[in-house]
Amino acid sequence: MAGRRLHYQKRILLCFILVSVWEASSGQFHYVIPEEMEKGSFVGDIAKDLALNTKELSSSEVQIISRGMNQYFDLDLRKGHLFVNEAIDREQICHQMEKCLLNFEILVKDKMKFFTIEVEITDINDNSPSFPVEELKFIIAENTGPGARFLLPEAQDPDLGTNSLQSYHLSKNKHFSLDVQTGVDGVKYAELVLETLLDQEEQKMYQLILTAADKGDPIRSGTVQIRVVVTDVNDNAPVFSKSLYEASVMENIPKGSRVLTLNATDVDEGINSKIKYLFRKISDKTSKIFHLDSSTGQISVMGNLDFEDSKLHEMEVQAQDGAGLSTRAKVVIRALDANDNTPEITITPLFSKVLESSPSGSVIALININDRDDGRNGEVICSIPAALPFLLRKTFDNYYSLETDQGLDREKVSEYNITITVMDQGIPSLSATAYFPLEILDENDNPPIFKTTDFTFQIAENNQRGDLILTLKANDPDFEENGRIMYSIIDTNIGDALLSSYLSINSEMGTVYALSSFDYEDFREIKFQVKAQDGGSPALSSNVSVTLLILDQNDNAPQILYPSTPTDGSTGVELAPHSSEPGYLVTKVVAVDADSGQNAWLSYQLLKATEPGLFTIGLHTGEIRTARFFLDKDALKQSLVVLVKDNGQPPLSASVTITVVLADSIPDILTDLSSVSAMAYPESDLTFYLVVAVAFVSCLFFAFLLVLLATRLHRWRTSQLCDSQSVNFSGVPVSQFVGIDGVRAFLHSYCPNGSLTTCSRKSQILFPIGSCTSTLAPQQTSDKSGPLLSLEDSSAAEGLQNSEQQAQPVNTDWRFSQAQRPGTSGSQNGDENGTWPNNQFDTEMLQAMILASANEAAAAAAANPDGNSTLGGGATAGTMGLSTRYGPQFTLQHVPDYRQNVYIPGSTATLSNAAGKRDGKAAASGGGNKKKSGKKEKK
């Protein structure tokens, strides 16, 4: 056995060495190898046959494309060899086909070429003949004569040629022999022949061995046991109605469907006429597809009938009667193709990414379509959507190339998912769909584009440095670096300076900034170009024109052109005849404003004039005209101040002074013109005089303060002496009139603390009034101010001071109301805190009261030495000689009216009120007048 295996390996090696290779005229390469070669076995030198060296082969993309079968072969790119990738069983792939061919393609992507490879698989003796059964049983009647033939089962050997079944052998036996015959199809049939009569009584059963052998190397064989049972007589064998049964069925016939029915007859009767059907010769694959009913002879489908697997099925059937006699027939069943196979799509991508600039006709992928159906069922139509910029071109057989049909644009479509649809021509048609994703690579084929070709922006003048002026935006539909935009300003000259000294641009954002402050009066617009350039290679760019308008602001005051300001400081002089009528044009003020628009709208107005109503000026013309006729009283020289104002916000202005001389002719005023030219503004002398006057008044006020301070010191010393040298009037009898105590208290209540000035009737200086007695507290000082005495009362004031020096301190805790204060009955507006009388008449009344009191006191002292008074019945100190109801318990609500009970010297009337009432306004007024007259007489 080991020797046979060694011999078998030598034959494989020999076949391996004798592989023949040739190139067909169609570009095909043919290789021959035996079956059952081990994995990795050498098939052919592809590198040599394709004229590729191993270096080119290793760097190229080489791919094996198999159509609808396993990939039995593979490539070694380092050596360029084609080798077996999987063990190949010829009988399984090609069955009984005499020539077994395996076809596949080799794609060399760099060269864009297909090479069809055809590998022929030769047969080796790897299968032994085999019988369908392990044991055969024949029943032969003993009376069967010599020469009777019994059909033996055919042995199966899937090998071909000498490796297939070649001979049968029967074990030695004197009763039986073996007859082998060859049919028209070349198949050998073996029959068992009875040589001599059998005797059941001698031997009932015989054991025979049938051997089937091939002529392969090594020789293989198979055996089957034959058991012969000797029985009684059976005269007739079954007979088929025909020797060949044929049928054609669709491959998609349902399981259990009937294909055909065999028919055999036997003229015997009884058990010898009962026929049994069975397969005499059938392959294993066919036996799994068809079923034979042994009783009815009906052949039905029990497995999957596949046209693509096997188009023809052949078998032999046998009909045998009960006595063991049999006959045979041949059955041929053809499978008809049904459109039951969907087309298969195999995509071999050459590129998964292509540039958008790829020219039309560029091959992207190779597509192979395989439909296992036959005829029109296997004819296919391959298509892609018409809207895509691609097309399918059929190259050969069922191969298509996917090519670009028109220019690609990544900016419109960045990637495609190409749908490939295949449809066969069968009924009903079957189709298949495959998808091929393709990414479009970007190229820098789009320059940056602005929305418009020019832009206009505005900015106000006097802007700050670094202010954002505008932002430009360009769009580039390209990808990544090709779409990254850089902005720049094309530098030009603006006047004598470069544009780059005024403007700057952010290269990435496109924002333009001011590098300096713009002046509308220098330039009103800036025109420049901005360049947008992408980052591609080569870079693409586009320009846009930008107009930057400078907006005016009111930053320029009006400039007066006429009359121009003289350089010597004088004003302009215009002449106006005395005979000018109203509306006469004297002159015209001409002014300009460097601004524009409403900022340059000028208006004129007469700000100041010597004679306000003499001249008028046009609001918008600046014309100075006479408003009336000139009068003789009008000054010869008229000074006019004209204000020129613009209409900006805020408005700016300028002024000019014009001197208009009223004269009929120039010679008449030549002497005046020299003074006019040298005359300065009159306000300058007036200012000087005002300064002098303020200085004088300040000095006078300072002197007045010194005098006032000296007077205050003198009065302070006087008051000290008054307190130390007070006169005691205790021994003086109280008069029926006002007593000394009342006068003293009155004087202390109205202590003069004022100073007199000249023209006291026109002006008064008010000072705080406080008590001059030592009994008053500091906080009782009043904040009120009272009027000062006039000069003509100065003598009375001196007498008052003398009387005050002789008075004693009195209780000053009481105050006088308005009705109780000294003065005439008609005097009002007194102060609640006891101020000095506020008019001349009250002062004169007070003087009269003092004199009358003094006289009355002297007379009372002489007439009544005991000190008793006739008024009020004994007045005590501090009651000022009033009645007993004005005693020490007297309060602020009971203030005596010193205008009552006053004696006026030289008068026959006595002002008295015994009942203490004050009801005589007329009397009081009359007394006052008399006192005033007496005072004048005394003066």
PDB file of C-alpha atoms in Angstrom, residues 29-241:
ATOM      1  CA  PHE A  29      -3.249  32.073 -20.430  1.00  0.00           C
ATOM      2  CA  HIS A  30      -3.787  28.343 -20.051  1.00  0.00           C
ATOM      3  CA  TYR A  31      -2.394  26.161 -17.301  1.00  0.00           C
ATOM      4  CA  VAL A  32      -2.858  22.416 -16.717  1.00  0.00           C
ATOM      5  CA  ILE A  33      -2.610  20.924 -13.264  1.00  0.00           C
ATOM      6  CA  PRO A  34      -3.808  17.624 -11.734  1.00  0.00           C
ATOM      7  CA  GLU A  35      -6.540  17.566  -9.195  1.00  0.00           C
ATOM      8  CA  GLU A  36      -6.039  17.133  -5.463  1.00  0.00           C
ATOM      9  CA  MET A  37      -2.868  19.238  -5.364  1.00  0.00           C
ATOM     10  CA  GLU A  38      -1.972  20.424  -1.917  1.00  0.00           C
ATOM     11  CA  LYS A  39      -2.469  24.020  -0.848  1.00  0.00           C
ATOM     12  CA  GLY A  40       0.489  26.185  -1.871  1.00  0.00           C
ATOM     13  CA  SER A  41       1.426  24.030  -4.861  1.00  0.00           C
ATOM     14  CA  PHE A  42       2.915  25.874  -7.815  1.00  0.00           C
ATOM     15  CA  VAL A  43       0.655  26.500 -10.818  1.00  0.00           C
ATOM     16  CA  GLY A  44       2.468  29.014 -13.018  1.00  0.00           C
ATOM     17  CA  ASP A  45       4.905  31.938 -13.186  1.00  0.00           C
ATOM     18  CA  ILE A  46       2.557  34.862 -13.634  1.00  0.00           C
ATOM     19  CA  ALA A  47       5.289  37.490 -13.510  1.00  0.00           C
ATOM     20  CA  LYS A  48       7.046  35.904 -16.438  1.00  0.00           C
ATOM     21  CA  ASP A  49       3.924  35.285 -18.447  1.00  0.00           C
ATOM     22  CA  LEU A  50       2.622  38.854 -17.923  1.00  0.00           C
ATOM     23  CA  ALA A  51       6.054  40.363 -18.674  1.00  0.00           C
ATOM     24  CA  LEU A  52       6.293  41.882 -15.213  1.00  0.00           C
ATOM     25  CA  ASN A  53       9.322  41.742 -13.025  1.00  0.00           C
ATOM     26  CA  THR A  54       8.844  40.973  -9.367  1.00  0.00           C
ATOM     27  CA  LYS A  55       9.584  44.577  -8.331  1.00  0.00           C
ATOM     28  CA  GLU A  56       6.843  45.951 -10.570  1.00  0.00           C
ATOM     29  CA  LEU A  57       4.531  43.173  -9.504  1.00  0.00           C
ATOM     30  CA  SER A  58       5.043  43.892  -5.811  1.00  0.00           C
ATOM     31  CA  SER A  59       4.370  47.607  -6.260  1.00  0.00           C
ATOM     32  CA  SER A  60       1.344  47.095  -8.500  1.00  0.00           C
ATOM     33  CA  GLU A  61      -2.115  46.291  -7.347  1.00  0.00           C
ATOM     34  CA  VAL A  62      -2.849  42.821  -8.748  1.00  0.00           C
ATOM     35  CA  GLN A  63      -6.140  41.187  -7.970  1.00  0.00           C
ATOM     36  CA  ILE A  64      -7.683  37.806  -8.817  1.00  0.00           C
ATOM     37  CA  ILE A  65     -11.348  38.004  -9.760  1.00  0.00           C
ATOM     38  CA  SER A  66     -13.280  34.727  -9.605  1.00  0.00           C
ATOM     39  CA  ARG A  67     -16.742  34.527 -11.069  1.00  0.00           C
ATOM     40  CA  GLY A  68     -19.258  32.652  -8.991  1.00  0.00           C
ATOM     41  CA  MET A  69     -16.878  30.101  -7.500  1.00  0.00           C
ATOM     42  CA  ASN A  70     -14.445  29.615  -4.707  1.00  0.00           C
ATOM     43  CA  GLN A  71     -11.055  31.201  -5.052  1.00  0.00           C
ATOM     44  CA  TYR A  72      -8.963  28.105  -5.661  1.00  0.00           C
ATOM     45  CA  PHE A  73      -5.833  30.073  -6.619  1.00  0.00           C
ATOM     46  CA  ASP A  74      -3.779  32.928  -5.203  1.00  0.00           C
ATOM     47  CA  LEU A  75      -0.690  35.001  -6.070  1.00  0.00           C
ATOM     48  CA  ASP A  76       2.681  35.263  -4.430  1.00  0.00           C
ATOM     49  CA  LEU A  77       3.596  38.878  -5.214  1.00  0.00           C
ATOM     50  CA  ARG A  78       7.172  38.486  -4.068  1.00  0.00           C
ATOM     51  CA  LYS A  79       7.945  35.696  -6.529  1.00  0.00           C
ATOM     52  CA  GLY A  80       5.232  36.315  -9.057  1.00  0.00           C
ATOM     53  CA  HIS A  81       3.949  32.716  -8.781  1.00  0.00           C
ATOM     54  CA  LEU A  82       0.396  31.453  -9.033  1.00  0.00           C
ATOM     55  CA  PHE A  83      -0.270  28.752  -6.453  1.00  0.00           C
ATOM     56  CA  VAL A  84      -3.128  26.553  -5.278  1.00  0.00           C
ATOM     57  CA  ASN A  85      -5.136  28.164  -2.504  1.00  0.00           C
ATOM     58  CA  GLU A  86      -7.539  25.259  -1.898  1.00  0.00           C
ATOM     59  CA  ALA A  87      -7.565  21.562  -2.780  1.00  0.00           C
ATOM     60  CA  ILE A  88      -9.438  20.901  -6.017  1.00  0.00           C
ATOM     61  CA  ASP A  89     -11.657  17.826  -6.522  1.00  0.00           C
ATOM     62  CA  ARG A  90     -12.277  17.473 -10.202  1.00  0.00           C
ATOM     63  CA  GLU A  91     -15.213  15.085  -9.776  1.00  0.00           C
ATOM     64  CA  GLN A  92     -16.958  17.512  -7.449  1.00  0.00           C
ATOM     65  CA  ILE A  93     -16.474  20.530  -9.712  1.00  0.00           C
ATOM     66  CA  CYS A  94     -16.871  19.078 -13.183  1.00  0.00           C
ATOM     67  CA  HIS A  95     -18.582  15.722 -12.529  1.00  0.00           C
ATOM     68  CA  GLN A  96     -18.293  13.573 -15.706  1.00  0.00           C
ATOM     69  CA  MET A  97     -17.149  16.356 -18.006  1.00  0.00           C
ATOM     70  CA  GLU A  98     -14.256  15.198 -20.105  1.00  0.00           C
ATOM     71  CA  LYS A  99     -12.475  18.581 -19.844  1.00  0.00           C
ATOM     72  CA  CYS A 100     -12.599  20.375 -16.544  1.00  0.00           C
ATOM     73  CA  LEU A 101     -11.664  24.062 -16.843  1.00  0.00           C
ATOM     74  CA  LEU A 102     -11.496  26.760 -14.143  1.00  0.00           C
ATOM     75  CA  ASN A 103     -11.564  30.333 -15.461  1.00  0.00           C
ATOM     76  CA  PHE A 104     -10.697  33.521 -13.564  1.00  0.00           C
ATOM     77  CA  GLU A 105      -9.235  36.958 -14.314  1.00  0.00           C
ATOM     78  CA  ILE A 106      -6.162  38.749 -13.082  1.00  0.00           C
ATOM     79  CA  LEU A 107      -6.447  42.557 -12.921  1.00  0.00           C
ATOM     80  CA  VAL A 108      -3.306  44.674 -13.054  1.00  0.00           C
ATOM     81  CA  LYS A 109      -4.552  48.075 -11.909  1.00  0.00           C
ATOM     82  CA  ASP A 110      -1.485  50.088 -12.838  1.00  0.00           C
ATOM     83  CA  LYS A 111      -1.622  48.901 -16.443  1.00  0.00           C
ATOM     84  CA  MET A 112      -5.398  48.833 -16.457  1.00  0.00           C
ATOM     85  CA  LYS A 113      -5.347  45.388 -18.107  1.00  0.00           C
ATOM     86  CA  PHE A 114      -7.282  42.204 -17.651  1.00  0.00           C
ATOM     87  CA  PHE A 115      -5.716  38.770 -18.173  1.00  0.00           C
ATOM     88  CA  THR A 116      -7.961  35.729 -18.395  1.00  0.00           C
ATOM     89  CA  ILE A 117      -6.462  32.650 -16.795  1.00  0.00           C
ATOM     90  CA  GLU A 118      -7.746  29.202 -17.689  1.00  0.00           C
ATOM     91  CA  VAL A 119      -6.627  26.264 -15.526  1.00  0.00           C
ATOM     92  CA  GLU A 120      -7.404  22.774 -16.733  1.00  0.00           C
ATOM     93  CA  ILE A 121      -7.852  20.217 -13.985  1.00  0.00           C
ATOM     94  CA  THR A 122      -6.716  16.744 -15.063  1.00  0.00           C
ATOM     95  CA  ASP A 123      -8.017  13.574 -13.515  1.00  0.00           C
ATOM     96  CA  ILE A 124      -6.043  11.331 -11.237  1.00  0.00           C
ATOM     97  CA  ASN A 125      -7.112   7.899 -10.016  1.00  0.00           C
ATOM     98  CA  ASP A 126      -8.367   9.013  -6.685  1.00  0.00           C
ATOM     99  CA  ASN A 127     -11.708   7.134  -6.754  1.00  0.00           C
ATOM    100  CA  SER A 128     -12.297   3.372  -6.612  1.00  0.00           C
ATOM    101  CA  PRO A 129     -15.180   1.703  -8.501  1.00  0.00           C
ATOM    102  CA  SER A 130     -18.172   1.120  -6.247  1.00  0.00           C
ATOM    103  CA  PHE A 131     -21.467  -0.699  -6.516  1.00  0.00           C
ATOM    104  CA  PRO A 132     -24.744   0.837  -5.476  1.00  0.00           C
ATOM    105  CA  VAL A 133     -25.440  -2.084  -3.137  1.00  0.00           C
ATOM    106  CA  GLU A 134     -23.260  -4.211  -0.975  1.00  0.00           C
ATOM    107  CA  GLU A 135     -25.091  -7.467  -1.726  1.00  0.00           C
ATOM    108  CA  LEU A 136     -27.130  -8.829  -4.645  1.00  0.00           C
ATOM    109  CA  LYS A 137     -29.671 -11.597  -4.377  1.00  0.00           C
ATOM    110  CA  PHE A 138     -30.861 -13.696  -7.284  1.00  0.00           C
ATOM    111  CA  ILE A 139     -33.589 -16.351  -7.130  1.00  0.00           C
ATOM    112  CA  ILE A 140     -33.144 -18.897  -9.939  1.00  0.00           C
ATOM    113  CA  ALA A 141     -35.476 -21.764 -10.621  1.00  0.00           C
ATOM    114  CA  GLU A 142     -33.885 -25.079 -10.791  1.00  0.00           C
ATOM    115  CA  ASN A 143     -35.269 -25.769 -14.206  1.00  0.00           C
ATOM    116  CA  THR A 144     -33.583 -22.688 -15.650  1.00  0.00           C
ATOM    117  CA  GLY A 145     -31.613 -23.857 -18.620  1.00  0.00           C
ATOM    118  CA  PRO A 146     -27.998 -23.072 -19.245  1.00  0.00           C
ATOM    119  CA  GLY A 147     -27.399 -19.715 -20.954  1.00  0.00           C
ATOM    120  CA  ALA A 148     -29.813 -17.836 -18.768  1.00  0.00           C
ATOM    121  CA  ARG A 149     -28.543 -14.295 -18.117  1.00  0.00           C
ATOM    122  CA  PHE A 150     -28.949 -12.221 -15.019  1.00  0.00           C
ATOM    123  CA  LEU A 151     -28.181  -8.489 -15.176  1.00  0.00           C
ATOM    124  CA  LEU A 152     -25.666  -7.317 -12.618  1.00  0.00           C
ATOM    125  CA  PRO A 153     -25.539  -3.773 -11.169  1.00  0.00           C
ATOM    126  CA  GLU A 154     -23.110  -1.364 -12.800  1.00  0.00           C
ATOM    127  CA  ALA A 155     -20.186  -0.175 -10.770  1.00  0.00           C
ATOM    128  CA  GLN A 156     -19.609   3.623 -10.532  1.00  0.00           C
ATOM    129  CA  ASP A 157     -16.205   5.263 -10.915  1.00  0.00           C
ATOM    130  CA  PRO A 158     -16.250   9.122 -11.225  1.00  0.00           C
ATOM    131  CA  ASP A 159     -12.746   9.172 -12.639  1.00  0.00           C
ATOM    132  CA  LEU A 160     -12.200   9.466 -16.371  1.00  0.00           C
ATOM    133  CA  GLY A 161     -10.267   7.524 -18.921  1.00  0.00           C
ATOM    134  CA  THR A 162      -8.141   4.713 -17.681  1.00  0.00           C
ATOM    135  CA  ASN A 163      -8.835   5.821 -14.161  1.00  0.00           C
ATOM    136  CA  SER A 164     -12.494   4.924 -14.598  1.00  0.00           C
ATOM    137  CA  LEU A 165     -14.148   1.481 -14.573  1.00  0.00           C
ATOM    138  CA  GLN A 166     -12.428  -0.865 -16.992  1.00  0.00           C
ATOM    139  CA  SER A 167     -13.295  -4.489 -16.117  1.00  0.00           C
ATOM    140  CA  TYR A 168     -15.443  -6.884 -14.028  1.00  0.00           C
ATOM    141  CA  HIS A 169     -14.292 -10.165 -12.522  1.00  0.00           C
ATOM    142  CA  LEU A 170     -16.373 -12.990 -11.007  1.00  0.00           C
ATOM    143  CA  SER A 171     -15.143 -15.421  -8.453  1.00  0.00           C
ATOM    144  CA  LYS A 172     -14.580 -18.929  -9.832  1.00  0.00           C
ATOM    145  CA  ASN A 173     -17.700 -21.183  -9.954  1.00  0.00           C
ATOM    146  CA  LYS A 174     -18.659 -24.087 -12.207  1.00  0.00           C
ATOM    147  CA  HIS A 175     -22.308 -23.046 -12.561  1.00  0.00           C
ATOM    148  CA  PHE A 176     -21.933 -19.340 -13.395  1.00  0.00           C
ATOM    149  CA  SER A 177     -19.829 -17.155 -15.670  1.00  0.00           C
ATOM    150  CA  LEU A 178     -19.556 -13.407 -16.303  1.00  0.00           C
ATOM    151  CA  ASP A 179     -20.342 -11.749 -19.631  1.00  0.00           C
ATOM    152  CA  VAL A 180     -19.233  -8.086 -20.002  1.00  0.00           C
ATOM    153  CA  GLN A 181     -20.670  -6.022 -22.865  1.00  0.00           C
ATOM    154  CA  THR A 182     -20.103  -2.438 -23.993  1.00  0.00           C
ATOM    155  CA  GLY A 183     -23.069  -0.266 -24.877  1.00  0.00           C
ATOM    156  CA  VAL A 184     -23.373   2.367 -27.565  1.00  0.00           C
ATOM    157  CA  ASP A 185     -22.419   5.029 -25.008  1.00  0.00           C
ATOM    158  CA  GLY A 186     -19.239   3.128 -24.141  1.00  0.00           C
ATOM    159  CA  VAL A 187     -20.495   1.949 -20.791  1.00  0.00           C
ATOM    160  CA  LYS A 188     -19.681  -1.643 -19.848  1.00  0.00           C
ATOM    161  CA  TYR A 189     -22.492  -3.855 -18.586  1.00  0.00           C
ATOM    162  CA  ALA A 190     -21.920  -7.149 -16.752  1.00  0.00           C
ATOM    163  CA  GLU A 191     -24.335 -10.092 -16.808  1.00  0.00           C
ATOM    164  CA  LEU A 192     -24.307 -13.286 -14.804  1.00  0.00           C
ATOM    165  CA  VAL A 193     -24.641 -16.332 -17.139  1.00  0.00           C
ATOM    166  CA  LEU A 194     -25.900 -19.714 -16.021  1.00  0.00           C
ATOM    167  CA  GLU A 195     -23.567 -22.348 -17.405  1.00  0.00           C
ATOM    168  CA  THR A 196     -25.123 -25.587 -16.068  1.00  0.00           C
ATOM    169  CA  LEU A 197     -28.412 -26.648 -14.607  1.00  0.00           C
ATOM    170  CA  LEU A 198     -28.950 -26.113 -10.967  1.00  0.00           C
ATOM    171  CA  ASP A 199     -30.243 -28.694  -8.628  1.00  0.00           C
ATOM    172  CA  GLN A 200     -32.053 -27.399  -5.623  1.00  0.00           C
ATOM    173  CA  GLU A 201     -31.723 -30.685  -3.859  1.00  0.00           C
ATOM    174  CA  GLU A 202     -27.980 -30.611  -4.405  1.00  0.00           C
ATOM    175  CA  GLN A 203     -27.338 -26.982  -3.345  1.00  0.00           C
ATOM    176  CA  LYS A 204     -29.925 -24.359  -2.460  1.00  0.00           C
ATOM    177  CA  MET A 205     -27.673 -21.253  -2.404  1.00  0.00           C
ATOM    178  CA  TYR A 206     -24.495 -20.043  -4.012  1.00  0.00           C
ATOM    179  CA  GLN A 207     -22.139 -17.221  -2.826  1.00  0.00           C
ATOM    180  CA  LEU A 208     -20.326 -15.265  -5.587  1.00  0.00           C
ATOM    181  CA  ILE A 209     -18.060 -12.126  -5.537  1.00  0.00           C
ATOM    182  CA  LEU A 210     -18.202  -9.597  -8.373  1.00  0.00           C
ATOM    183  CA  THR A 211     -15.176  -7.310  -8.655  1.00  0.00           C
ATOM    184  CA  ALA A 212     -15.019  -4.028 -10.670  1.00  0.00           C
ATOM    185  CA  ALA A 213     -11.557  -2.591 -11.401  1.00  0.00           C
ATOM    186  CA  ASP A 214     -10.018   0.389 -13.234  1.00  0.00           C
ATOM    187  CA  LYS A 215      -6.643   0.704 -14.922  1.00  0.00           C
ATOM    188  CA  GLY A 216      -5.355   3.634 -13.039  1.00  0.00           C
ATOM    189  CA  ASP A 217      -2.081   3.915 -11.260  1.00  0.00           C
ATOM    190  CA  PRO A 218      -2.432   2.456  -8.782  1.00  0.00           C
ATOM    191  CA  ILE A 219      -5.299   0.184  -9.816  1.00  0.00           C
ATOM    192  CA  ARG A 220      -8.408   0.602  -7.729  1.00  0.00           C
ATOM    193  CA  SER A 221     -11.344  -1.859  -7.443  1.00  0.00           C
ATOM    194  CA  GLY A 222     -14.653  -2.480  -5.722  1.00  0.00           C
ATOM    195  CA  THR A 223     -16.651  -5.632  -4.933  1.00  0.00           C
ATOM    196  CA  VAL A 224     -20.206  -6.719  -4.299  1.00  0.00           C
ATOM    197  CA  GLN A 225     -21.560  -9.980  -2.813  1.00  0.00           C
ATOM    198  CA  ILE A 226     -23.933 -12.042  -5.021  1.00  0.00           C
ATOM    199  CA  ARG A 227     -26.192 -14.576  -3.361  1.00  0.00           C
ATOM    200  CA  VAL A 228     -28.001 -17.026  -5.653  1.00  0.00           C
ATOM    201  CA  VAL A 229     -31.020 -18.879  -4.248  1.00  0.00           C
ATOM    202  CA  VAL A 230     -32.245 -21.931  -6.229  1.00  0.00           C
ATOM    203  CA  THR A 231     -36.071 -22.166  -6.470  1.00  0.00           C
ATOM    204  CA  ASP A 232     -38.714 -23.687  -8.566  1.00  0.00           C
ATOM    205  CA  VAL A 233     -39.799 -22.776 -12.175  1.00  0.00           C
ATOM    206  CA  ASN A 234     -40.442 -19.155 -13.549  1.00  0.00           C
ATOM    207  CA  ASP A 235     -40.903 -19.091 -17.303  1.00  0.00           C
ATOM    208  CA  ASN A 236     -41.275 -15.326 -18.331  1.00  0.00           C
ATOM    209  CA  ALA A 237     -39.274 -12.216 -17.326  1.00  0.00           C
ATOM    210  CA  PRO A 238     -40.843  -8.708 -17.092  1.00  0.00           C
ATOM    211  CA  VAL A 239     -40.689  -6.497 -20.213  1.00  0.00           C
ATOM    212  CA  PHE A 240     -40.584  -2.578 -20.250  1.00  0.00           C
ATOM    213  CA  SER A 241     -42.790  -0.792 -22.664  1.00  0.00           C
TER     214      SER A 241
END
